Amino acid sequence: MDIAAGVSAYLAVLGLTAAASLAIALFVLLRARELPGALLLAAFLAGVAVWSVAQALPAALGPPAAPVVTRLIALSPLPAAAFIHLVFAYALCGMLRPVAMASYAAAAVATSAGLALGVGAVIPWRGFPGMFTPSPVGWGVLSVAAALSVAGHLRLAQVWWTESGARGRQAGAVFLSSGIGLFAISGFAFPALAVDAYPWPVLALPLYSVALVYGILRHRFMAVNLWARRALAWVMLVLLAGLVSAGVASLPVALIGRPASVMGAWAATTAALALGVALLVPLKRLADRIVFPGGRVSEADLEAWRTALAEPGDAPALEARAQALLARRLGLGTEEGAPSIRVDGETARLEGWDEAPPATRHVAERFAGVAAEAARRIAAAARLVEAERDRQQQARLAELGELAATVAHDLRNPLGIVKMAAVAAPADTRREIGEQVERMDRLVTDILDYARAWKVAPAPLRLAELAVQAGVEDHVPPDLVVPGDRRALARVVANLIDNARAAGGRVAIFAEAGPPATLDICDDGPGVPPEIVDSLFRPFVSRRPGGTGLGLAIVRRIMEAHGGGVTLARRPGWSTCFRLTFGEAR
């Protein structure tokens, strides 16, 4: 290899590695510093950048760079200690604190010794202006850094071997990426070991950054947010583009030799830049495909999704199934804040996908379309079931109403015969029979009223008139008018007044214009038992002495026919208040 070209390539890979490591470290500090291990990862990456600069300066400046280089090399145990701390923290090791303290203590001792005693020198070597060669102290310092790094890798390997699922895959990905780094830095030892060869392993150093980024991103090491990978994917792109550009830039030299004129150099540089620009888009697509899988959706994918999403029978089950399928397809996490899909009624919407790269968002949108189809199918099936249930319920109620009306009518004739037959009976017997026949007749009347479909003819009605007819204390504005059927509402007020009087004590009527207009009928009796409050207006739930148990149920039917309602209400000083609600007062 041409010496000048070799030195240029050496400096290029170290510069790319330093820039990429600093960019990742800065990104982690700005966007992911709240995540566990973020500061440790940033410290380690900053150490990689410092190491790369320390090895690049001798090749760029020669022996004059020695004072700076040796101090930077002396710091190398510190990022190695941060690395082992990071690994043991990720492994959830119970020995984390002792291991971290021992690692930092060893690194601090080695660094102090290196700074005090010196770690080596910068000497020219094989055409390079300078290369770092360690002294015995330097070998000791570098051995400590290497030992810490090896310990961290052994722990990663153990997690990879013993853990299953995402944790094992994450540990394996970072272990393999760091293994590339260990192989790459072996090239720096060539001068010290008197290896008479170009330090070609160093050329693999940018691959370490690429592999590390991929290991962190693809498997979300330390739960890095999915879309944090977007920015880091550009780091991969820059590294790949840099490597390709370096090759492109050296291509004219390899083919035609170094240009002899300014025009020739300009033409070669222009051609290299044009080729680099032409490769930019394909490289970005490659980076997206590596980091963000699943950018293409086939008909087989759509059919498989439709089949899988046809199984759930309700919206929650469909949402859970959809989330699991999409997570498996795109390698998503389940941590809080991760992109998700939500099923709401007949729609399926994506949440947290605004910053997703186009390929990933395309898959999510296609999947959401299939999920929406399943949601509409579930909603339609639910409507059919509900409609059928309502139809059956209405038919059953109508049938029960007809049956009750028939029974009630058929009872009235025998009751009349019984009453007539009792004429010749003794007076006490006639009175007892008359009371019981009258009671049964009231029950028959109430059953007929409850069973029939109330058809009201609303007309302007002064509530004060109803209050006056009730003959109780009233607080009703004289000009308060509501739309209502006088006869039906008189039945409502009479039922409620009878119940209030039966409770004993004071009874009063209150009205307010609203809207909506309301009429309260209150008493200060013992109140409604708590156990029947929720079912108070159902038939036969509440029965006063002498009552049929249908009075409140009839009140509700009549008020519903008016488009209003009846509820329990509270008024200071009163134990029970029934509130009738009408349309707007006029």
Coordinates of C-alpha atoms in Angstrom, one line a residue:
M1 CA 0.0 0.0 0.0
D2 CA 1.2 3.5 -0.8
I3 CA 2.6 5.0 2.5
A4 CA 0.8 8.3 2.1
A5 CA -2.5 6.5 1.3
G6 CA -2.0 4.2 4.3
V7 CA -1.4 7.0 6.7
S8 CA -4.5 8.8 5.3
A9 CA -6.6 5.7 5.7
Y10 CA -5.3 5.3 9.3
L11 CA -6.2 8.9 10.2
A12 CA -9.5 8.6 8.5
V13 CA -10.7 5.6 10.4
L14 CA -9.5 7.0 13.8
G15 CA -11.2 10.4 13.0
L16 CA -14.5 8.6 12.0
T17 CA -14.4 6.5 15.2
A18 CA -13.7 9.5 17.4
A19 CA -16.5 11.6 15.8
A20 CA -19.0 8.7 15.9
S21 CA -18.3 7.9 19.5
L22 CA -18.6 11.6 20.6
A23 CA -21.8 11.9 18.6
I24 CA -23.4 8.9 20.3
A25 CA -22.2 10.0 23.7
L26 CA -23.7 13.5 23.2
F27 CA -26.9 12.0 21.9
V28 CA -27.2 9.8 25.0
L29 CA -26.6 12.7 27.3
L30 CA -29.2 14.9 25.5
R31 CA -31.9 12.4 24.8
A32 CA -31.5 9.4 27.0
R33 CA -29.8 10.6 30.2
E34 CA -32.8 9.5 32.3
L35 CA -32.4 5.9 31.3
P36 CA -30.4 3.4 33.5
G37 CA -26.7 3.3 32.6
A38 CA -26.9 6.3 30.2
L39 CA -24.1 8.3 31.9
L40 CA -21.9 5.2 32.1
L41 CA -22.4 4.5 28.4
A42 CA -21.6 8.1 27.5
A43 CA -18.5 8.0 29.6
F44 CA -17.3 4.8 27.9
L45 CA -18.0 6.2 24.4
A46 CA -16.1 9.4 25.3
G47 CA -13.2 7.2 26.4
V48 CA -13.3 5.5 23.0
A49 CA -13.1 8.9 21.3
V50 CA -10.2 10.0 23.5
W51 CA -8.3 6.8 22.8
S52 CA -8.9 7.3 19.0
V53 CA -7.6 10.9 19.2
A54 CA -4.6 9.7 21.2
Q55 CA -3.7 7.2 18.5
A56 CA -4.3 9.6 15.6
L57 CA -2.2 12.5 16.9
P58 CA 1.2 10.7 16.5
A59 CA 0.4 9.8 12.9
A60 CA -0.6 13.4 12.2
L61 CA 2.0 15.4 14.1
G62 CA 4.8 12.9 14.9
P63 CA 7.0 13.1 18.1
P64 CA 5.8 16.7 19.0
A65 CA 2.5 15.1 19.9
A66 CA 4.0 13.0 22.6
P67 CA 3.2 15.1 25.7
V68 CA -0.5 15.2 24.9
V69 CA -0.6 11.6 23.6
T70 CA 1.0 10.0 26.7
R71 CA -1.4 11.8 29.0
L72 CA -4.4 10.7 27.0
I73 CA -3.2 7.1 26.9
A74 CA -2.7 7.2 30.7
L75 CA -6.4 7.9 31.1
S76 CA -7.4 4.7 29.2
P77 CA -8.2 2.6 32.4
L78 CA -11.0 5.1 33.4
P79 CA -13.4 4.4 30.4
A80 CA -12.6 0.7 30.9
A81 CA -13.8 0.9 34.5
A82 CA -16.9 2.7 33.3
F83 CA -17.5 -0.2 30.8
I84 CA -17.3 -2.9 33.5
H85 CA -19.6 -0.8 35.7
L86 CA -22.1 -0.5 32.8
V87 CA -21.9 -4.3 32.1
F88 CA -22.4 -5.3 35.7
A89 CA -25.3 -2.8 36.2
Y90 CA -27.0 -4.2 33.1
A91 CA -26.5 -7.8 34.4
L92 CA -28.3 -6.8 37.6
C93 CA -25.4 -8.3 39.5
G94 CA -25.6 -8.3 43.3
M95 CA -21.8 -7.6 43.4
L96 CA -22.3 -4.4 41.4
R97 CA -21.1 -2.0 44.1
P98 CA -17.9 -3.9 45.2
V99 CA -17.0 -4.6 41.5
A100 CA -17.5 -0.9 40.5
M101 CA -15.5 0.4 43.5
A102 CA -12.7 -2.1 42.8
S103 CA -12.7 -1.2 39.1
Y104 CA -12.5 2.5 39.6
A105 CA -9.9 2.1 42.3
A106 CA -7.7 0.0 40.0
A107 CA -8.2 2.5 37.2
A108 CA -7.4 5.5 39.4
V109 CA -4.2 3.8 40.6
A110 CA -3.1 2.9 37.1
T111 CA -3.9 6.3 35.7
S112 CA -2.1 8.1 38.5
A113 CA 1.0 6.0 37.9
G114 CA 0.9 6.6 34.2
L115 CA 0.5 10.3 34.6
A116 CA 3.3 10.5 37.1
L117 CA 5.8 8.0 35.6
G118 CA 4.9 8.3 31.9
V119 CA 3.4 5.6 29.7
G120 CA 5.7 5.7 26.6
A121 CA 7.0 7.6 23.7
V122 CA 6.1 8.6 20.1
I123 CA 8.5 7.3 17.4
P124 CA 8.5 7.3 13.6
W125 CA 7.6 3.8 12.3
R126 CA 7.2 2.3 8.7
G127 CA 6.7 5.7 7.1
F128 CA 4.3 7.0 9.8
P129 CA 5.4 10.4 11.2
G130 CA 4.9 8.8 14.6
M131 CA 3.3 5.9 16.5
F132 CA 2.9 5.4 20.2
T133 CA 5.0 2.7 21.9
P134 CA 4.4 2.0 25.6
S135 CA 7.1 1.9 28.3
P136 CA 7.0 -0.8 31.0
V137 CA 4.7 1.5 33.0
G138 CA 2.7 2.1 29.9
W139 CA 2.3 -1.7 29.5
G140 CA 1.1 -1.9 33.0
V141 CA -1.4 0.9 32.5
L142 CA -2.7 -0.7 29.3
S143 CA -2.8 -4.1 31.0
V144 CA -5.1 -2.8 33.7
A145 CA -7.4 -1.3 31.0
A146 CA -7.3 -4.6 29.1
A147 CA -8.1 -6.6 32.2
L148 CA -11.1 -4.5 33.0
S149 CA -12.4 -4.7 29.5
V150 CA -11.9 -8.5 29.5
A151 CA -13.8 -8.8 32.8
G152 CA -16.7 -6.9 31.3
H153 CA -16.7 -9.0 28.2
L154 CA -16.7 -12.2 30.3
R155 CA -19.7 -11.0 32.3
L156 CA -21.5 -10.1 29.0
A157 CA -20.7 -13.6 27.7
Q158 CA -22.1 -15.1 30.9
V159 CA -25.4 -13.2 30.5
W160 CA -25.5 -14.1 26.8
W161 CA -25.1 -17.8 27.7
T162 CA -27.4 -18.0 30.8
E163 CA -30.2 -15.5 29.9
S164 CA -33.0 -16.2 27.4
G165 CA -35.1 -13.8 25.4
A166 CA -34.3 -10.1 24.9
R167 CA -31.7 -9.8 27.7
G168 CA -29.6 -12.6 26.3
R169 CA -29.7 -11.2 22.8
Q170 CA -28.8 -7.8 24.0
A171 CA -25.8 -9.0 25.9
G172 CA -24.7 -11.1 22.9
A173 CA -25.0 -8.2 20.5
V174 CA -22.9 -5.9 22.7
F175 CA -20.4 -8.6 23.4
L176 CA -19.8 -9.3 19.7
S177 CA -19.6 -5.6 18.9
S178 CA -17.0 -5.0 21.6
G179 CA -15.1 -8.1 20.4
I180 CA -14.6 -6.3 17.1
G181 CA -13.2 -3.3 19.1
L182 CA -10.7 -5.5 20.9
F183 CA -9.6 -7.0 17.6
A184 CA -9.2 -3.5 16.1
I185 CA -7.1 -2.1 18.8
S186 CA -4.6 -5.0 18.5
G187 CA -3.2 -3.1 15.5
F188 CA -1.9 -0.4 17.8
A189 CA 0.5 -2.9 19.4
F190 CA 2.3 -3.6 16.1
P191 CA 5.1 -1.0 16.7
A192 CA 5.6 -2.0 20.3
L193 CA 5.8 -5.7 19.4
A194 CA 8.1 -5.0 16.4
V195 CA 5.6 -6.5 13.9
D196 CA 6.8 -5.4 10.5
A197 CA 3.4 -4.9 8.9
Y198 CA 0.9 -2.2 8.3
P199 CA -1.5 -2.1 11.3
W200 CA -4.4 -3.3 9.3
P201 CA -6.6 -4.4 12.3
V202 CA -7.0 -0.7 13.0
L203 CA -9.0 -0.3 9.8
A204 CA -11.8 -2.4 11.4
L205 CA -12.2 0.2 14.2
P206 CA -15.1 2.0 12.5
L207 CA -16.9 -1.3 12.3
Y208 CA -16.7 -1.4 16.1
S209 CA -18.7 1.8 16.3
V210 CA -21.2 0.5 13.7
A211 CA -21.6 -2.8 15.5
L212 CA -21.9 -1.1 18.9
V213 CA -24.6 1.2 17.6
Y214 CA -26.4 -1.8 16.1
G215 CA -26.1 -3.7 19.3
I216 CA -27.5 -0.9 21.3
L217 CA -30.2 0.0 18.8
R218 CA -31.4 -3.2 17.4
H219 CA -31.8 -4.8 20.8
R220 CA -32.4 -1.6 22.8
F221 CA -29.6 -2.2 25.3
M222 CA -30.6 -0.4 28.6
A223 CA -34.1 0.2 27.2
V224 CA -33.1 3.0 24.9
N225 CA -36.3 4.4 23.4
L226 CA -37.1 3.1 19.9
W227 CA -37.0 6.4 18.1
A228 CA -33.7 7.3 19.7
R229 CA -32.4 4.8 17.2
R230 CA -33.3 7.2 14.4
A231 CA -30.5 9.6 15.2
L232 CA -28.1 6.8 15.9
A233 CA -28.9 5.2 12.5
W234 CA -27.4 8.4 11.0
V235 CA -24.2 7.7 12.9
M236 CA -24.1 4.4 11.1
L237 CA -24.8 6.1 7.9
V238 CA -22.0 8.6 8.4
L239 CA -19.5 5.8 9.2
L240 CA -20.5 3.8 6.2
A241 CA -20.4 6.8 4.0
G242 CA -17.0 7.7 5.4
L243 CA -15.6 4.3 4.6
V244 CA -17.0 4.3 1.1
S245 CA -15.9 7.8 0.5
A246 CA -12.3 6.9 1.6
G247 CA -12.4 4.1 -0.8
V248 CA -13.8 6.2 -3.6
A249 CA -11.2 9.0 -2.9
S250 CA -8.4 6.5 -3.3
L251 CA -9.8 4.9 -6.4
P252 CA -8.3 7.4 -8.9
V253 CA -4.9 7.0 -7.3
A254 CA -5.1 3.3 -7.5
L255 CA -6.2 3.3 -11.1
I256 CA -4.2 6.2 -12.7
G257 CA -1.7 7.2 -10.0
R258 CA -1.5 10.5 -8.2
P259 CA -2.7 13.4 -10.5
A260 CA 0.3 15.5 -11.8
S261 CA -1.6 18.7 -12.3
V262 CA -4.1 20.9 -10.4
M263 CA -6.8 20.2 -13.0
G264 CA -6.2 16.5 -12.7
A265 CA -6.5 16.6 -8.9
W266 CA -9.6 18.7 -9.2
A267 CA -11.2 16.3 -11.7
A268 CA -10.3 13.3 -9.4
T269 CA -11.8 15.0 -6.3
T270 CA -14.9 16.0 -8.2
A271 CA -15.4 12.5 -9.5
A272 CA -15.0 11.0 -6.0
L273 CA -17.4 13.5 -4.5
A274 CA -20.0 12.8 -7.2
L275 CA -19.8 9.1 -6.6
G276 CA -20.1 9.6 -2.8
V277 CA -23.2 11.7 -3.3
A278 CA -24.7 9.0 -5.6
L279 CA -24.1 6.4 -3.0
L280 CA -25.7 8.5 -0.2
V281 CA -29.3 7.4 -0.7
P282 CA -28.5 3.7 -1.1
L283 CA -26.4 3.8 2.0
K284 CA -29.3 5.5 4.0
R285 CA -31.6 2.8 2.8
L286 CA -29.1 0.1 3.9
A287 CA -28.8 1.7 7.3
D288 CA -32.6 2.0 7.7
R289 CA -33.0 -1.7 6.7
I290 CA -30.3 -2.8 9.1
V291 CA -31.7 -0.8 12.1
F292 CA -35.4 -0.6 11.3
P293 CA -36.6 -4.0 9.9
G294 CA -39.8 -4.8 8.2
G295 CA -40.1 -2.0 5.7
R296 CA -41.8 -4.1 3.1
V297 CA -45.3 -5.6 3.4
S298 CA -46.3 -8.5 1.2
E299 CA -49.8 -9.9 0.5
A300 CA -48.8 -12.9 2.6
D301 CA -48.1 -10.6 5.5
L302 CA -51.5 -8.9 5.1
E303 CA -53.3 -12.3 5.0
A304 CA -51.4 -13.6 8.0
W305 CA -52.3 -10.4 10.0
R306 CA -56.0 -10.7 9.0
T307 CA -56.1 -14.4 10.1
A308 CA -54.4 -13.6 13.4
L309 CA -56.7 -10.6 14.1
A310 CA -59.8 -12.5 13.3
E311 CA -59.6 -14.5 16.4
P312 CA -60.2 -11.9 19.2
G313 CA -63.9 -11.4 20.1
D314 CA -63.8 -8.0 21.7
A315 CA -61.8 -4.7 21.4
P316 CA -59.5 -5.2 24.4
A317 CA -58.5 -8.7 23.2
L318 CA -58.0 -7.3 19.7
E319 CA -55.8 -4.4 21.0
A320 CA -53.6 -6.9 22.9
R321 CA -53.2 -9.2 20.0
A322 CA -52.5 -6.3 17.6
Q323 CA -49.8 -4.8 19.9
A324 CA -48.1 -8.2 20.3
L325 CA -48.1 -8.8 16.5
L326 CA -46.7 -5.3 15.7
A327 CA -44.1 -5.5 18.4
R328 CA -42.9 -8.9 17.1
R329 CA -42.8 -7.6 13.5
L330 CA -40.8 -4.4 14.3
G331 CA -38.9 -5.5 17.4
L332 CA -40.7 -3.0 19.6
G333 CA -40.4 -2.9 23.3
T334 CA -43.3 -2.9 25.8
E335 CA -41.9 -0.3 28.1
E336 CA -44.0 2.8 29.0
G337 CA -43.8 5.4 26.2
A338 CA -43.0 2.9 23.5
P339 CA -44.9 3.3 20.2
S340 CA -48.2 1.4 20.4
I341 CA -51.5 0.7 18.6
R342 CA -54.9 1.5 20.3
V343 CA -58.3 0.0 19.3
D344 CA -61.1 2.4 20.0
G345 CA -64.6 1.4 18.8
E346 CA -64.3 0.9 15.0
T347 CA -60.9 2.5 14.7
A348 CA -57.3 1.5 15.3
R349 CA -54.9 4.4 15.8
L350 CA -51.2 4.6 16.2
E351 CA -49.6 6.4 19.2
G352 CA -46.0 7.6 19.5
W353 CA -45.1 7.0 15.8
D354 CA -44.6 10.6 14.7
E355 CA -40.8 10.4 14.6
A356 CA -40.7 6.9 13.2
P357 CA -38.6 6.5 10.0
P358 CA -40.7 6.1 6.8
A359 CA -40.1 2.4 6.3
T360 CA -41.2 1.5 9.9
R361 CA -44.2 3.9 9.8
H362 CA -45.3 2.4 6.5
V363 CA -45.5 -1.1 8.1
A364 CA -47.3 0.3 11.2
E365 CA -49.9 2.1 9.0
R366 CA -50.5 -0.9 6.9
F367 CA -50.9 -3.0 10.0
A368 CA -53.2 -0.4 11.6
G369 CA -55.4 -0.6 8.5
V370 CA -55.8 -4.4 8.9
A371 CA -56.5 -3.9 12.7
A372 CA -59.2 -1.3 11.8
E373 CA -60.9 -3.9 9.6
A374 CA -61.0 -6.3 12.5
A375 CA -62.3 -3.6 14.8
R376 CA -65.1 -2.7 12.4
R377 CA -66.0 -6.4 12.2
I378 CA -66.1 -6.8 16.0
A379 CA -68.2 -3.6 16.3
A380 CA -70.6 -4.8 13.6
A381 CA -71.0 -8.2 15.3
A382 CA -71.6 -6.5 18.7
R383 CA -74.3 -4.3 17.1
L384 CA -76.1 -7.3 15.6
V385 CA -76.0 -9.1 19.0
E386 CA -77.3 -6.1 20.8
A387 CA -80.0 -5.5 18.2
E388 CA -81.1 -9.1 18.5
R389 CA -81.1 -8.9 22.3
D390 CA -83.2 -5.7 22.2
R391 CA -85.6 -7.3 19.8
Q392 CA -86.0 -10.3 21.9
Q393 CA -86.4 -8.2 25.1
Q394 CA -89.0 -6.0 23.5
A395 CA -90.9 -9.0 22.2
R396 CA -90.7 -10.6 25.6
L397 CA -91.9 -7.4 27.4
A398 CA -94.7 -7.0 24.9
E399 CA -95.8 -10.6 25.4
L400 CA -95.7 -10.2 29.2
G401 CA -97.7 -7.0 28.9
E402 CA -100.4 -8.7 26.9
L403 CA -100.4 -11.6 29.3
A404 CA -100.7 -9.3 32.3
A405 CA -103.5 -7.3 30.7
T406 CA -105.4 -10.5 29.8
V407 CA -105.1 -11.9 33.3
A408 CA -106.2 -8.6 34.8
H409 CA -109.2 -8.4 32.6
D410 CA -110.1 -12.0 33.3
L411 CA -109.9 -11.4 37.1
R412 CA -112.4 -8.6 37.2
N413 CA -115.4 -10.7 36.3
P414 CA -114.8 -13.3 39.1
L415 CA -114.2 -10.4 41.5
G416 CA -117.6 -8.9 40.7
I417 CA -119.3 -12.3 41.1
V418 CA -117.6 -12.8 44.5
K419 CA -118.8 -9.4 45.7
M420 CA -122.3 -10.0 44.6
A421 CA -122.3 -13.5 46.2
A422 CA -121.4 -12.0 49.5
V423 CA -124.6 -9.9 49.7
A424 CA -126.3 -12.5 51.9
A425 CA -123.3 -13.0 54.1
P426 CA -123.0 -11.5 57.6
A427 CA -122.0 -7.8 57.8
D428 CA -118.5 -8.5 59.0
T429 CA -117.9 -11.0 56.3
R430 CA -119.3 -8.7 53.7
R431 CA -117.0 -5.9 54.9
E432 CA -114.0 -8.2 54.8
I433 CA -114.8 -9.5 51.3
G434 CA -115.5 -6.0 50.1
E435 CA -112.1 -4.7 51.3
Q436 CA -110.2 -7.6 49.8
V437 CA -112.1 -7.3 46.4
E438 CA -111.3 -3.6 46.4
R439 CA -107.6 -4.3 47.1
M440 CA -107.5 -6.8 44.3
D441 CA -109.3 -4.4 42.0
R442 CA -106.6 -1.7 42.7
L443 CA -103.9 -4.3 41.9
V444 CA -105.7 -5.2 38.6
T445 CA -105.9 -1.5 37.7
D446 CA -102.2 -0.9 38.5
I447 CA -101.2 -3.9 36.5
L448 CA -103.2 -2.7 33.5
D449 CA -101.7 0.8 33.9
Y450 CA -98.1 -0.6 34.1
A451 CA -98.5 -3.0 31.3
R452 CA -100.1 -0.6 28.8
A453 CA -98.1 1.7 26.5
W454 CA -98.7 5.2 27.8
K455 CA -99.6 7.6 25.1
V456 CA -99.7 11.1 26.4
A457 CA -101.0 14.3 24.7
P458 CA -98.9 17.1 26.2
A459 CA -100.4 20.6 26.4
P460 CA -99.4 23.7 28.4
L461 CA -100.0 22.9 32.0
R462 CA -99.6 25.1 35.1
L463 CA -97.8 23.1 37.8
A464 CA -99.5 25.2 40.5
E465 CA -102.9 23.7 39.5
L466 CA -101.5 20.2 40.2
A467 CA -100.1 21.3 43.5
V468 CA -103.4 22.8 44.6
Q469 CA -105.3 19.6 43.7
A470 CA -102.9 17.6 45.9
G471 CA -104.0 19.6 48.9
V472 CA -100.6 19.8 50.6
E473 CA -98.0 22.5 51.4
D474 CA -96.7 23.8 48.1
H475 CA -93.9 26.2 46.9
V476 CA -94.7 26.3 43.2
P477 CA -94.5 29.5 41.1
P478 CA -98.0 30.4 39.9
D479 CA -96.8 31.1 36.3
L480 CA -94.6 28.0 35.9
V481 CA -95.9 26.1 32.8
V482 CA -94.7 22.8 31.4
P483 CA -95.8 20.6 28.5
G484 CA -97.7 17.7 30.0
D485 CA -100.8 15.5 29.9
R486 CA -103.0 16.7 32.8
R487 CA -104.7 13.4 33.5
A488 CA -101.5 11.4 33.4
L489 CA -99.5 13.8 35.5
A490 CA -102.3 14.0 38.0
R491 CA -102.0 10.2 38.4
V492 CA -98.2 10.7 39.0
V493 CA -98.7 13.4 41.7
A494 CA -101.4 11.4 43.4
N495 CA -99.2 8.3 43.6
L496 CA -96.3 10.2 45.1
I497 CA -98.5 12.1 47.5
D498 CA -100.1 8.9 48.7
N499 CA -96.7 7.4 49.3
A500 CA -95.5 10.5 51.2
R501 CA -98.6 10.6 53.4
A502 CA -98.2 6.9 54.2
A503 CA -94.6 7.6 55.4
G504 CA -96.2 10.0 58.0
G505 CA -95.3 13.5 58.9
R506 CA -95.1 16.6 56.8
V507 CA -95.6 16.6 53.0
A508 CA -94.7 19.5 50.6
I509 CA -94.3 20.2 46.9
F510 CA -91.5 22.4 45.4
A511 CA -91.1 23.5 41.8
E512 CA -88.3 25.3 40.0
A513 CA -88.2 26.7 36.4
G514 CA -84.8 25.2 35.5
P515 CA -84.3 24.5 32.7
P516 CA -85.3 21.8 32.9
A517 CA -88.4 22.4 35.0
T518 CA -88.6 20.2 38.1
L519 CA -91.3 19.3 40.6
D520 CA -90.2 17.8 44.0
I521 CA -92.6 16.0 46.3
C522 CA -91.0 15.6 49.7
D523 CA -91.8 14.1 53.1
D524 CA -90.0 14.0 56.5
G525 CA -90.7 10.3 57.1
P526 CA -88.2 7.6 57.8
G527 CA -86.7 7.8 54.3
V528 CA -85.9 5.1 51.6
P529 CA -84.0 2.1 52.9
P530 CA -80.5 2.2 51.4
E531 CA -80.7 -1.4 50.1
I532 CA -83.5 -0.6 47.6
V533 CA -82.3 2.8 46.4
D534 CA -80.8 1.5 43.2
S535 CA -84.0 -0.6 42.3
L536 CA -86.6 1.7 43.8
F537 CA -88.6 2.2 40.5
R538 CA -88.8 -1.5 39.6
P539 CA -92.2 -3.3 40.1
F540 CA -92.9 -4.7 43.6
V541 CA -89.6 -3.4 45.1
S542 CA -91.1 -0.7 47.3
R543 CA -94.5 -1.5 48.8
R544 CA -96.2 0.8 51.4
P545 CA -98.9 -0.7 53.6
G546 CA -102.0 -1.2 51.5
G547 CA -100.1 -0.5 48.3
T548 CA -99.7 -2.7 45.2
G549 CA -95.9 -2.2 44.7
L550 CA -96.5 -0.7 41.2
G551 CA -97.0 3.0 42.0
L552 CA -93.4 4.2 41.5
A553 CA -93.0 2.0 38.5
I554 CA -96.1 3.6 36.9
V555 CA -94.8 7.0 37.8
R556 CA -91.6 6.2 35.9
R557 CA -93.5 4.9 32.8
I558 CA -95.6 8.1 32.7
M559 CA -92.7 10.5 33.1
E560 CA -90.7 8.6 30.4
A561 CA -93.7 9.0 28.1
H562 CA -93.4 12.7 28.7
G563 CA -89.7 12.7 27.7
G564 CA -88.7 13.3 31.3
G565 CA -87.9 11.2 34.4
V566 CA -88.2 10.6 38.1
T567 CA -85.3 10.3 40.5
L568 CA -84.6 10.6 44.2
A569 CA -83.4 14.1 45.2
R570 CA -82.0 15.8 48.3
R571 CA -83.5 18.9 50.0
P572 CA -82.3 20.2 53.4
G573 CA -84.8 19.4 56.1
W574 CA -86.5 16.6 54.1
S575 CA -85.8 12.8 54.4
T576 CA -87.3 11.8 51.0
C577 CA -87.8 13.8 47.8
F578 CA -89.0 12.4 44.5
R579 CA -88.0 14.8 41.7
L580 CA -90.1 14.9 38.4
T581 CA -88.2 16.4 35.5
F582 CA -90.0 18.0 32.5
G583 CA -89.1 19.7 29.3
E584 CA -88.1 23.4 29.3
A585 CA -90.5 25.7 31.1
R586 CA -92.3 28.4 29.2

